[in-house]
Amino acid sequence: MIKRAIDIALAAGEILNEKLSSGVTVEHKGRIDLVTDADRAAEEFIVQQLERLFPRHGVLGEEGTQVEGSSDYLWVIDPVDGTTNFAHGFPYFAVSLGLLRGDDVVLGVVYNPQTKECFAAEKGSGALLNGRKISVSAQSTLEQSLLATGFPYNIDTAEENNLASFARANLITQGVRSLGAASLDLCQVAAGRLDAFWERSLEPWDIAAGSIIVREAGGKVTSCQGQTFRTFGREICASNGLIHEGLVRLLSEVDR
Ligand code: IPD
Ligand code: CA
Ligand code: CA
């Protein structure tokens, strides 16, 4: 299944690259929550392929797909994670495909078609970047760590806007990046380029694939309170494992 998922992600990525060079139509779902014709075209393509290859599997997609399957497999897909970046031509966005069996994520593929980096993992088989094994960093102190986070689209009205956590973490680490594509941020943790990532107010398609890629790269994935990670739990704290406790403590000390 992983080989097929990778092929689908690569082909969907080509659709995104083509759309980017031929011109993208942007619509607003909210003040800063965008969607483009490319998001819809890529989702349509991915769903068609999944239905053809895995007719018994369910599919849940950000742009409205809800296919009920007749097995316990569910694909959770984001055709463009990082749509704001995509709409601006900032080359940090990805096709994200996660596969759940029951509550368990068993496979994940995250592909950035601009950098041609394809991250993939299958439960129990390790994590790969373009076919080569990757692993999380060995950084053991928060003070020496580089982190990333993200903010909700309703940052202007939400009480839990993550700004207090962002400020606090910036003061005691080497920096906190906000790059705009949660699935790829998780892959940077898996590849050891970032030491941790956390975000609240996320959707399952933002984190399903990335969560297994971090785990299979040797990292730790929980809620922001350090509890069991749930794909539909709306938040994630992912790290190399070594700084996890410190980061969870930091997040619990501040008023979001
Ligand atoms: C968004 C990105 C972003 C995160 C948002 C997500 P989208 O997904 O992952 O990094 O901060 O919470 O909604 O809308 O670009 O698919
Ligand atoms: Ca997303
Ligand atoms: Ca999206």
PDB file of C-alpha atoms and ligand atoms in Angstrom:
ATOM      1  CA  MET A   1       0.000   0.000   0.000  1.00  0.00           C
ATOM      2  CA  ILE A   2       2.837   2.408   0.751  1.00  0.00           C
ATOM      3  CA  LYS A   3       4.178   2.173  -2.786  1.00  0.00           C
ATOM      4  CA  ARG A   4       0.744   3.038  -4.156  1.00  0.00           C
ATOM      5  CA  ALA A   5       0.253   5.871  -1.687  1.00  0.00           C
ATOM      6  CA  ILE A   6       3.625   7.329  -2.703  1.00  0.00           C
ATOM      7  CA  ASP A   7       2.707   7.123  -6.406  1.00  0.00           C
ATOM      8  CA  ILE A   8      -0.586   8.931  -5.736  1.00  0.00           C
ATOM      9  CA  ALA A   9       1.135  11.651  -3.679  1.00  0.00           C
ATOM     10  CA  LEU A  10       3.765  12.216  -6.395  1.00  0.00           C
ATOM     11  CA  ALA A  11       1.109  12.509  -9.111  1.00  0.00           C
ATOM     12  CA  ALA A  12      -1.054  14.828  -6.977  1.00  0.00           C
ATOM     13  CA  GLY A  13       2.062  16.925  -6.350  1.00  0.00           C
ATOM     14  CA  GLU A  14       2.523  17.297 -10.105  1.00  0.00           C
ATOM     15  CA  ILE A  15      -1.037  18.656 -10.354  1.00  0.00           C
ATOM     16  CA  LEU A  16      -0.134  21.247  -7.702  1.00  0.00           C
ATOM     17  CA  ASN A  17       3.100  22.265  -9.444  1.00  0.00           C
ATOM     18  CA  GLU A  18       1.284  22.622 -12.775  1.00  0.00           C
ATOM     19  CA  LYS A  19      -1.487  24.707 -11.214  1.00  0.00           C
ATOM     20  CA  LEU A  20       1.088  26.891  -9.529  1.00  0.00           C
ATOM     21  CA  SER A  21       2.774  27.691 -12.831  1.00  0.00           C
ATOM     22  CA  SER A  22      -0.448  28.104 -14.833  1.00  0.00           C
ATOM     23  CA  GLY A  23      -2.281  30.261 -12.256  1.00  0.00           C
ATOM     24  CA  VAL A  24      -4.272  29.530  -9.115  1.00  0.00           C
ATOM     25  CA  THR A  25      -7.800  30.729  -8.272  1.00  0.00           C
ATOM     26  CA  VAL A  26      -8.006  31.597  -4.588  1.00  0.00           C
ATOM     27  CA  GLU A  27     -11.222  31.694  -2.535  1.00  0.00           C
ATOM     28  CA  HIS A  28     -11.649  32.571   1.137  1.00  0.00           C
ATOM     29  CA  LYS A  29     -13.178  30.084   3.601  1.00  0.00           C
ATOM     30  CA  GLY A  30     -12.488  32.672   6.311  1.00  0.00           C
ATOM     31  CA  ARG A  31     -10.429  35.899   6.632  1.00  0.00           C
ATOM     32  CA  ILE A  32      -7.125  34.009   6.359  1.00  0.00           C
ATOM     33  CA  ASP A  33      -8.401  30.491   5.623  1.00  0.00           C
ATOM     34  CA  LEU A  34      -7.913  29.975   1.891  1.00  0.00           C
ATOM     35  CA  VAL A  35      -8.853  27.308  -0.600  1.00  0.00           C
ATOM     36  CA  THR A  36      -7.842  27.116  -4.271  1.00  0.00           C
ATOM     37  CA  ASP A  37      -9.009  25.277  -7.363  1.00  0.00           C
ATOM     38  CA  ALA A  38      -5.825  23.209  -6.999  1.00  0.00           C
ATOM     39  CA  ASP A  39      -6.900  21.930  -3.552  1.00  0.00           C
ATOM     40  CA  ARG A  40     -10.129  20.642  -5.102  1.00  0.00           C
ATOM     41  CA  ALA A  41      -8.503  19.212  -8.237  1.00  0.00           C
ATOM     42  CA  ALA A  42      -5.843  17.377  -6.235  1.00  0.00           C
ATOM     43  CA  GLU A  43      -8.400  15.962  -3.778  1.00  0.00           C
ATOM     44  CA  GLU A  44     -10.580  14.743  -6.650  1.00  0.00           C
ATOM     45  CA  PHE A  45      -7.585  12.999  -8.225  1.00  0.00           C
ATOM     46  CA  ILE A  46      -6.447  11.388  -4.958  1.00  0.00           C
ATOM     47  CA  VAL A  47      -9.947  10.130  -4.124  1.00  0.00           C
ATOM     48  CA  GLN A  48     -10.417   8.677  -7.616  1.00  0.00           C
ATOM     49  CA  GLN A  49      -7.129   6.790  -7.318  1.00  0.00           C
ATOM     50  CA  LEU A  50      -7.846   5.495  -3.802  1.00  0.00           C
ATOM     51  CA  GLU A  51     -11.328   4.344  -4.771  1.00  0.00           C
ATOM     52  CA  ARG A  52      -9.940   2.536  -7.802  1.00  0.00           C
ATOM     53  CA  LEU A  53      -7.130   0.806  -5.891  1.00  0.00           C
ATOM     54  CA  PHE A  54      -8.873   0.231  -2.558  1.00  0.00           C
ATOM     55  CA  PRO A  55     -12.620   0.038  -3.232  1.00  0.00           C
ATOM     56  CA  ARG A  56     -13.400  -1.180   0.295  1.00  0.00           C
ATOM     57  CA  HIS A  57     -11.511   1.608   2.093  1.00  0.00           C
ATOM     58  CA  GLY A  58     -13.128   4.764   3.487  1.00  0.00           C
ATOM     59  CA  VAL A  59     -11.765   8.212   2.599  1.00  0.00           C
ATOM     60  CA  LEU A  60     -11.969  11.477   4.547  1.00  0.00           C
ATOM     61  CA  GLY A  61     -10.623  14.593   2.833  1.00  0.00           C
ATOM     62  CA  GLU A  62     -10.346  18.234   3.840  1.00  0.00           C
ATOM     63  CA  GLU A  63     -12.207  19.495   0.784  1.00  0.00           C
ATOM     64  CA  GLY A  64     -15.373  17.569   1.581  1.00  0.00           C
ATOM     65  CA  THR A  65     -14.722  13.923   0.726  1.00  0.00           C
ATOM     66  CA  GLN A  66     -16.471  11.444   3.005  1.00  0.00           C
ATOM     67  CA  VAL A  67     -16.490   7.966   1.519  1.00  0.00           C
ATOM     68  CA  GLU A  68     -17.762   5.283   3.840  1.00  0.00           C
ATOM     69  CA  GLY A  69     -15.806   2.082   3.352  1.00  0.00           C
ATOM     70  CA  SER A  70     -16.746  -1.510   4.013  1.00  0.00           C
ATOM     71  CA  SER A  71     -13.484  -2.319   5.837  1.00  0.00           C
ATOM     72  CA  ASP A  72     -11.776  -0.836   8.909  1.00  0.00           C
ATOM     73  CA  TYR A  73      -9.311   1.153   6.749  1.00  0.00           C
ATOM     74  CA  LEU A  74      -9.776   4.925   6.454  1.00  0.00           C
ATOM     75  CA  TRP A  75      -7.604   7.258   4.374  1.00  0.00           C
ATOM     76  CA  VAL A  76      -7.345  10.725   5.904  1.00  0.00           C
ATOM     77  CA  ILE A  77      -6.093  13.121   3.249  1.00  0.00           C
ATOM     78  CA  ASP A  78      -5.084  16.732   2.811  1.00  0.00           C
ATOM     79  CA  PRO A  79      -4.563  17.538  -0.886  1.00  0.00           C
ATOM     80  CA  VAL A  80      -2.641  20.709  -0.014  1.00  0.00           C
ATOM     81  CA  ASP A  81      -1.381  21.133   3.508  1.00  0.00           C
ATOM     82  CA  GLY A  82      -0.087  24.696   3.608  1.00  0.00           C
ATOM     83  CA  THR A  83      -2.602  26.306   1.271  1.00  0.00           C
ATOM     84  CA  THR A  84      -1.637  29.839   2.347  1.00  0.00           C
ATOM     85  CA  ASN A  85       1.972  29.101   1.398  1.00  0.00           C
ATOM     86  CA  PHE A  86       0.781  27.549  -1.877  1.00  0.00           C
ATOM     87  CA  ALA A  87      -1.353  30.583  -2.743  1.00  0.00           C
ATOM     88  CA  HIS A  88       1.665  32.845  -2.170  1.00  0.00           C
ATOM     89  CA  GLY A  89       4.060  30.626  -4.109  1.00  0.00           C
ATOM     90  CA  PHE A  90       6.062  29.951  -0.916  1.00  0.00           C
ATOM     91  CA  PRO A  91       7.498  26.475  -1.549  1.00  0.00           C
ATOM     92  CA  TYR A  92       6.487  24.833   1.730  1.00  0.00           C
ATOM     93  CA  PHE A  93       3.320  22.833   1.188  1.00  0.00           C
ATOM     94  CA  ALA A  94       2.544  19.152   0.831  1.00  0.00           C
ATOM     95  CA  VAL A  95       0.188  16.401  -0.187  1.00  0.00           C
ATOM     96  CA  SER A  96      -0.555  14.444   2.988  1.00  0.00           C
ATOM     97  CA  LEU A  97      -2.007  10.918   2.970  1.00  0.00           C
ATOM     98  CA  GLY A  98      -2.557   8.996   6.204  1.00  0.00           C
ATOM     99  CA  LEU A  99      -4.124   5.559   6.540  1.00  0.00           C
ATOM    100  CA  LEU A 100      -5.914   4.491   9.710  1.00  0.00           C
ATOM    101  CA  ARG A 101      -6.892   0.975  10.654  1.00  0.00           C
ATOM    102  CA  GLY A 102      -9.432   1.491  13.391  1.00  0.00           C
ATOM    103  CA  ASP A 103      -7.871   4.154  15.659  1.00  0.00           C
ATOM    104  CA  ASP A 104      -4.332   3.344  14.627  1.00  0.00           C
ATOM    105  CA  VAL A 105      -2.378   5.221  11.951  1.00  0.00           C
ATOM    106  CA  VAL A 106      -0.634   2.476   9.971  1.00  0.00           C
ATOM    107  CA  LEU A 107       0.850   4.402   7.058  1.00  0.00           C
ATOM    108  CA  GLY A 108       1.712   7.989   6.159  1.00  0.00           C
ATOM    109  CA  VAL A 109       3.054   9.819   3.114  1.00  0.00           C
ATOM    110  CA  VAL A 110       3.862  13.544   3.019  1.00  0.00           C
ATOM    111  CA  TYR A 111       5.185  14.950  -0.257  1.00  0.00           C
ATOM    112  CA  ASN A 112       6.457  18.468  -0.952  1.00  0.00           C
ATOM    113  CA  PRO A 113       6.312  18.727  -4.773  1.00  0.00           C
ATOM    114  CA  GLN A 114       8.465  21.871  -4.835  1.00  0.00           C
ATOM    115  CA  THR A 115      11.472  20.364  -3.080  1.00  0.00           C
ATOM    116  CA  LYS A 116      10.604  16.845  -4.308  1.00  0.00           C
ATOM    117  CA  GLU A 117      10.948  15.516  -0.764  1.00  0.00           C
ATOM    118  CA  CYS A 118       8.756  12.504  -0.097  1.00  0.00           C
ATOM    119  CA  PHE A 119       8.487  11.369   3.527  1.00  0.00           C
ATOM    120  CA  ALA A 120       6.882   7.994   4.142  1.00  0.00           C
ATOM    121  CA  ALA A 121       6.374   5.477   6.922  1.00  0.00           C
ATOM    122  CA  GLU A 122       4.584   2.234   7.493  1.00  0.00           C
ATOM    123  CA  LYS A 123       3.951   0.926  11.008  1.00  0.00           C
ATOM    124  CA  GLY A 124       6.953  -1.072  12.228  1.00  0.00           C
ATOM    125  CA  SER A 125       9.146  -0.361   9.185  1.00  0.00           C
ATOM    126  CA  GLY A 126      10.879   2.931  10.010  1.00  0.00           C
ATOM    127  CA  ALA A 127      10.575   6.309   8.309  1.00  0.00           C
ATOM    128  CA  LEU A 128      11.997   7.209   4.914  1.00  0.00           C
ATOM    129  CA  LEU A 129      12.878  10.392   3.032  1.00  0.00           C
ATOM    130  CA  ASN A 130      13.059   9.653  -0.694  1.00  0.00           C
ATOM    131  CA  GLY A 131      13.761   6.020   0.148  1.00  0.00           C
ATOM    132  CA  ARG A 132      16.451   6.628   2.776  1.00  0.00           C
ATOM    133  CA  LYS A 133      15.979   6.011   6.493  1.00  0.00           C
ATOM    134  CA  ILE A 134      15.590   9.098   8.650  1.00  0.00           C
ATOM    135  CA  SER A 135      15.640   9.547  12.400  1.00  0.00           C
ATOM    136  CA  VAL A 136      14.919  12.224  14.966  1.00  0.00           C
ATOM    137  CA  SER A 137      17.629  14.415  16.471  1.00  0.00           C
ATOM    138  CA  ALA A 138      19.690  13.602  19.558  1.00  0.00           C
ATOM    139  CA  GLN A 139      19.217  17.036  21.113  1.00  0.00           C
ATOM    140  CA  SER A 140      18.577  16.645  24.812  1.00  0.00           C
ATOM    141  CA  THR A 141      18.001  20.176  26.074  1.00  0.00           C
ATOM    142  CA  LEU A 142      15.233  22.637  25.261  1.00  0.00           C
ATOM    143  CA  GLU A 143      17.792  25.451  25.475  1.00  0.00           C
ATOM    144  CA  GLN A 144      19.667  24.057  22.451  1.00  0.00           C
ATOM    145  CA  SER A 145      16.533  23.062  20.522  1.00  0.00           C
ATOM    146  CA  LEU A 146      14.892  24.447  17.404  1.00  0.00           C
ATOM    147  CA  LEU A 147      11.106  24.102  17.474  1.00  0.00           C
ATOM    148  CA  ALA A 148       8.104  24.870  15.288  1.00  0.00           C
ATOM    149  CA  THR A 149       4.464  25.568  15.935  1.00  0.00           C
ATOM    150  CA  GLY A 150       1.419  26.947  14.139  1.00  0.00           C
ATOM    151  CA  PHE A 151      -1.598  29.114  14.851  1.00  0.00           C
ATOM    152  CA  PRO A 152      -5.330  28.643  14.283  1.00  0.00           C
ATOM    153  CA  TYR A 153      -7.113  30.447  11.449  1.00  0.00           C
ATOM    154  CA  ASN A 154      -9.267  32.203  14.069  1.00  0.00           C
ATOM    155  CA  ILE A 155      -6.162  33.607  15.795  1.00  0.00           C
ATOM    156  CA  ASP A 156      -7.815  37.044  15.918  1.00  0.00           C
ATOM    157  CA  THR A 157     -10.807  35.835  17.968  1.00  0.00           C
ATOM    158  CA  ALA A 158      -9.714  32.583  19.651  1.00  0.00           C
ATOM    159  CA  GLU A 159      -8.873  32.670  23.357  1.00  0.00           C
ATOM    160  CA  GLU A 160      -6.500  29.761  22.846  1.00  0.00           C
ATOM    161  CA  ASN A 161      -4.419  31.381  20.146  1.00  0.00           C
ATOM    162  CA  ASN A 162      -1.077  29.728  21.119  1.00  0.00           C
ATOM    163  CA  LEU A 163       0.686  33.104  21.341  1.00  0.00           C
ATOM    164  CA  ALA A 164       1.625  32.779  25.027  1.00  0.00           C
ATOM    165  CA  SER A 165       3.175  29.341  24.450  1.00  0.00           C
ATOM    166  CA  PHE A 166       4.971  30.661  21.365  1.00  0.00           C
ATOM    167  CA  ALA A 167       6.409  33.612  23.306  1.00  0.00           C
ATOM    168  CA  ARG A 168       7.532  31.486  26.254  1.00  0.00           C
ATOM    169  CA  ALA A 169       9.144  28.808  24.062  1.00  0.00           C
ATOM    170  CA  ASN A 170      10.962  31.489  22.062  1.00  0.00           C
ATOM    171  CA  LEU A 171      12.515  32.847  25.241  1.00  0.00           C
ATOM    172  CA  ILE A 172      14.070  29.562  26.352  1.00  0.00           C
ATOM    173  CA  THR A 173      15.014  27.757  23.097  1.00  0.00           C
ATOM    174  CA  GLN A 174      17.092  28.572  20.017  1.00  0.00           C
ATOM    175  CA  GLY A 175      13.904  29.601  18.230  1.00  0.00           C
ATOM    176  CA  VAL A 176      10.349  28.666  17.313  1.00  0.00           C
ATOM    177  CA  ARG A 177       9.449  28.669  13.613  1.00  0.00           C
ATOM    178  CA  SER A 178       5.948  28.999  12.197  1.00  0.00           C
ATOM    179  CA  LEU A 179       6.221  27.577   8.701  1.00  0.00           C
ATOM    180  CA  GLY A 180       2.573  27.012   7.769  1.00  0.00           C
ATOM    181  CA  ALA A 181       2.253  23.316   6.956  1.00  0.00           C
ATOM    182  CA  ALA A 182       1.790  21.052   9.974  1.00  0.00           C
ATOM    183  CA  SER A 183       2.337  17.801   8.059  1.00  0.00           C
ATOM    184  CA  LEU A 184       5.733  18.983   6.801  1.00  0.00           C
ATOM    185  CA  ASP A 185       6.687  20.408  10.199  1.00  0.00           C
ATOM    186  CA  LEU A 186       6.180  16.924  11.635  1.00  0.00           C
ATOM    187  CA  CYS A 187       8.426  15.506   8.911  1.00  0.00           C
ATOM    188  CA  GLN A 188      11.158  18.014   9.813  1.00  0.00           C
ATOM    189  CA  VAL A 189      11.053  16.566  13.346  1.00  0.00           C
ATOM    190  CA  ALA A 190      11.253  13.062  11.873  1.00  0.00           C
ATOM    191  CA  ALA A 191      14.286  14.076   9.804  1.00  0.00           C
ATOM    192  CA  GLY A 192      16.063  15.604  12.825  1.00  0.00           C
ATOM    193  CA  ARG A 193      15.983  19.136  11.345  1.00  0.00           C
ATOM    194  CA  LEU A 194      13.642  20.344  14.079  1.00  0.00           C
ATOM    195  CA  ASP A 195      13.675  18.967  17.604  1.00  0.00           C
ATOM    196  CA  ALA A 196       9.940  19.334  18.263  1.00  0.00           C
ATOM    197  CA  PHE A 197       6.636  20.678  16.934  1.00  0.00           C
ATOM    198  CA  TRP A 198       3.363  21.364  18.669  1.00  0.00           C
ATOM    199  CA  GLU A 199       0.052  22.814  17.544  1.00  0.00           C
ATOM    200  CA  ARG A 200      -3.531  23.018  18.771  1.00  0.00           C
ATOM    201  CA  SER A 201      -6.734  23.374  16.726  1.00  0.00           C
ATOM    202  CA  LEU A 202      -5.654  20.973  14.013  1.00  0.00           C
ATOM    203  CA  GLU A 203      -7.723  18.661  11.842  1.00  0.00           C
ATOM    204  CA  PRO A 204      -7.051  14.914  11.419  1.00  0.00           C
ATOM    205  CA  TRP A 205      -5.752  15.378   7.851  1.00  0.00           C
ATOM    206  CA  ASP A 206      -3.067  17.809   9.120  1.00  0.00           C
ATOM    207  CA  ILE A 207      -1.519  15.261  11.483  1.00  0.00           C
ATOM    208  CA  ALA A 208      -2.451  11.663  10.575  1.00  0.00           C
ATOM    209  CA  ALA A 209       0.419  11.034   8.155  1.00  0.00           C
ATOM    210  CA  GLY A 210       3.022  13.106  10.012  1.00  0.00           C
ATOM    211  CA  SER A 211       2.319  11.420  13.340  1.00  0.00           C
ATOM    212  CA  ILE A 212       3.395   7.979  12.125  1.00  0.00           C
ATOM    213  CA  ILE A 213       6.386   9.401  10.258  1.00  0.00           C
ATOM    214  CA  VAL A 214       7.675  10.953  13.520  1.00  0.00           C
ATOM    215  CA  ARG A 215       7.025   7.767  15.492  1.00  0.00           C
ATOM    216  CA  GLU A 216       8.709   5.545  12.937  1.00  0.00           C
ATOM    217  CA  ALA A 217      11.710   7.905  12.957  1.00  0.00           C
ATOM    218  CA  GLY A 218      12.082   7.198  16.681  1.00  0.00           C
ATOM    219  CA  GLY A 219      10.227  10.248  17.999  1.00  0.00           C
ATOM    220  CA  LYS A 220       7.461  10.700  20.533  1.00  0.00           C
ATOM    221  CA  VAL A 221       3.936  11.882  19.726  1.00  0.00           C
ATOM    222  CA  THR A 222       1.350  12.889  22.340  1.00  0.00           C
ATOM    223  CA  SER A 223      -1.290  15.527  23.010  1.00  0.00           C
ATOM    224  CA  CYS A 224       0.003  18.902  24.234  1.00  0.00           C
ATOM    225  CA  GLN A 225      -0.623  17.659  27.811  1.00  0.00           C
ATOM    226  CA  GLY A 226       1.499  14.569  27.237  1.00  0.00           C
ATOM    227  CA  GLN A 227      -1.483  12.251  26.926  1.00  0.00           C
ATOM    228  CA  THR A 228      -2.098   9.591  24.282  1.00  0.00           C
ATOM    229  CA  PHE A 229      -2.155  11.080  20.786  1.00  0.00           C
ATOM    230  CA  ARG A 230      -5.463  10.761  18.969  1.00  0.00           C
ATOM    231  CA  THR A 231      -5.777  11.522  15.251  1.00  0.00           C
ATOM    232  CA  PHE A 232      -9.141  13.198  15.872  1.00  0.00           C
ATOM    233  CA  GLY A 233      -7.939  14.880  19.087  1.00  0.00           C
ATOM    234  CA  ARG A 234      -7.227  18.239  17.362  1.00  0.00           C
ATOM    235  CA  GLU A 235      -3.688  18.717  18.759  1.00  0.00           C
ATOM    236  CA  ILE A 236      -0.222  17.276  18.665  1.00  0.00           C
ATOM    237  CA  CYS A 237       3.091  17.526  20.454  1.00  0.00           C
ATOM    238  CA  ALA A 238       5.821  15.673  18.574  1.00  0.00           C
ATOM    239  CA  SER A 239       9.498  15.568  19.468  1.00  0.00           C
ATOM    240  CA  ASN A 240      12.699  13.582  19.415  1.00  0.00           C
ATOM    241  CA  GLY A 241      11.542  12.105  22.737  1.00  0.00           C
ATOM    242  CA  LEU A 242      14.427  13.556  24.744  1.00  0.00           C
ATOM    243  CA  ILE A 243      12.950  17.047  25.160  1.00  0.00           C
ATOM    244  CA  HIS A 244       9.330  15.888  25.254  1.00  0.00           C
ATOM    245  CA  GLU A 245       8.720  16.127  28.970  1.00  0.00           C
ATOM    246  CA  GLY A 246      10.262  19.596  29.154  1.00  0.00           C
ATOM    247  CA  LEU A 247       8.160  20.860  26.270  1.00  0.00           C
ATOM    248  CA  VAL A 248       4.921  19.408  27.644  1.00  0.00           C
ATOM    249  CA  ARG A 249       5.712  21.032  31.008  1.00  0.00           C
ATOM    250  CA  LEU A 250       6.357  24.381  29.313  1.00  0.00           C
ATOM    251  CA  LEU A 251       3.071  24.148  27.408  1.00  0.00           C
ATOM    252  CA  SER A 252       1.151  23.355  30.583  1.00  0.00           C
ATOM    253  CA  GLU A 253       2.751  26.249  32.499  1.00  0.00           C
ATOM    254  CA  VAL A 254       1.535  28.984  30.167  1.00  0.00           C
ATOM    255  CA  ASP A 255      -1.981  30.092  29.466  1.00  0.00           C
ATOM    256  CA  ARG A 256      -1.978  28.890  25.848  1.00  0.00           C
TER     257      ARG A 256
HETATM  258  C1  IPD B   1      -3.040  24.330   7.833  1.00  0.00           C
HETATM  259  C2  IPD B   1      -1.559  24.132   7.983  1.00  0.00           C
HETATM  260  C3  IPD B   1      -1.002  25.106   8.987  1.00  0.00           C
HETATM  261  C4  IPD B   1      -1.696  24.988  10.316  1.00  0.00           C
HETATM  262  C5  IPD B   1      -3.190  25.119  10.159  1.00  0.00           C
HETATM  263  C6  IPD B   1      -3.706  24.105   9.145  1.00  0.00           C
HETATM  264  P1  IPD B   1      -4.188  23.958   5.411  1.00  0.00           P
HETATM  265  O1  IPD B   1      -3.587  23.440   6.857  1.00  0.00           O
HETATM  266  O2  IPD B   1      -1.239  22.827   8.378  1.00  0.00           O
HETATM  267  O3  IPD B   1       0.353  24.900   9.217  1.00  0.00           O
HETATM  268  O4  IPD B   1      -1.206  26.000  11.174  1.00  0.00           O
HETATM  269  O5  IPD B   1      -3.782  24.917  11.418  1.00  0.00           O
HETATM  270  O6  IPD B   1      -5.093  24.237   9.011  1.00  0.00           O
HETATM  271  O7  IPD B   1      -5.402  24.762   5.710  1.00  0.00           O
HETATM  272  O8  IPD B   1      -3.115  24.721   4.759  1.00  0.00           O
HETATM  273  O9  IPD B   1      -4.498  22.663   4.772  1.00  0.00           O
HETATM  274 CA    CA B   2      -3.990  21.117   6.425  1.00  0.00          CA
HETATM  275 CA    CA B   3      -5.539  21.689   3.088  1.00  0.00          CA
END
